[in-house]
XYZ file of C-alpha atoms in Angstrom:
86
model
C 5.326 35.450 7.594
C 6.805 31.975 7.219
C 5.248 29.486 4.841
C 3.966 26.329 6.501
C 5.286 23.243 4.794
C 3.956 19.679 5.085
C 6.051 16.666 5.997
C 5.997 14.006 3.310
C 5.665 10.502 4.733
C 6.859 7.284 3.068
C 3.327 6.522 1.846
C 3.291 9.844 -0.038
C 0.957 11.621 2.380
C 1.707 15.302 2.967
C 0.973 15.664 6.687
C -0.113 19.036 7.978
C -1.317 18.168 11.492
C 0.014 16.065 14.323
C -3.064 13.855 13.952
C -2.103 13.161 10.327
C 1.491 12.563 11.412
C 0.294 9.945 13.882
C -2.004 8.299 11.314
C 0.715 8.071 8.627
C 3.683 7.689 10.966
C 6.843 6.309 9.408
C 9.797 6.046 11.776
C 12.473 6.321 9.095
C 10.940 9.478 7.622
C 10.358 11.083 11.021
C 13.910 10.272 12.106
C 15.319 11.815 8.905
C 13.223 14.959 9.467
C 14.404 15.097 13.080
C 18.044 14.877 12.019
C 17.770 17.593 9.361
C 15.789 19.924 11.667
C 12.566 19.933 9.639
C 10.548 18.099 12.287
C 11.256 20.678 14.986
C 10.580 23.553 12.587
C 7.356 21.868 11.371
C 6.153 21.464 14.958
C 7.002 25.076 15.858
C 5.259 26.509 12.799
C 2.076 24.642 13.658
C 2.012 25.636 17.327
C 3.094 22.295 18.804
C 5.505 24.123 21.083
C 5.759 21.506 23.834
C 6.652 18.784 21.340
C 9.166 21.055 19.591
C 10.737 21.991 22.903
C 11.009 18.351 23.964
C 12.590 17.404 20.627
C 15.133 20.188 20.957
C 16.442 18.497 24.119
C 17.089 15.183 22.371
C 20.529 14.215 21.203
C 21.709 11.581 18.753
C 24.289 10.590 21.352
C 21.722 10.201 24.127
C 22.495 6.879 25.821
C 24.588 6.070 22.708
C 21.539 4.332 21.283
C 19.479 5.056 18.184
C 16.801 2.851 19.746
C 16.482 5.178 22.757
C 16.321 8.212 20.474
C 13.545 6.623 18.418
C 11.636 5.603 21.546
C 11.825 9.167 22.877
C 10.731 10.635 19.524
C 7.734 8.296 19.438
C 6.861 9.168 23.027
C 7.027 12.914 22.323
C 4.867 12.565 19.196
C 2.339 10.283 20.881
C 2.796 7.199 18.728
C 3.657 3.595 19.530
C 7.259 2.807 18.698
C 7.114 0.386 15.753
C 8.670 -2.925 16.779
C 11.342 -4.282 14.507
C 11.932 -1.064 12.576
C 15.094 -0.075 14.415
């Protein structure tokens, strides 16, 4: 059995649910966890299979734009894309 791990956000919160992720959302932290694979694994371990599947289809090279990648990540996770953070 795999151990469920929390995602640590910039404000120090250890998020364990997608609701907590949305409440303490930090684009830089989420993007880093996407790039190192932790975000997808975190979603899978908690049963957020649709979100994990959608994230697995993303690519850093998609439209050659980090802005597009961030917008898609925010859309998948159900958060507003923070203006000015890109």
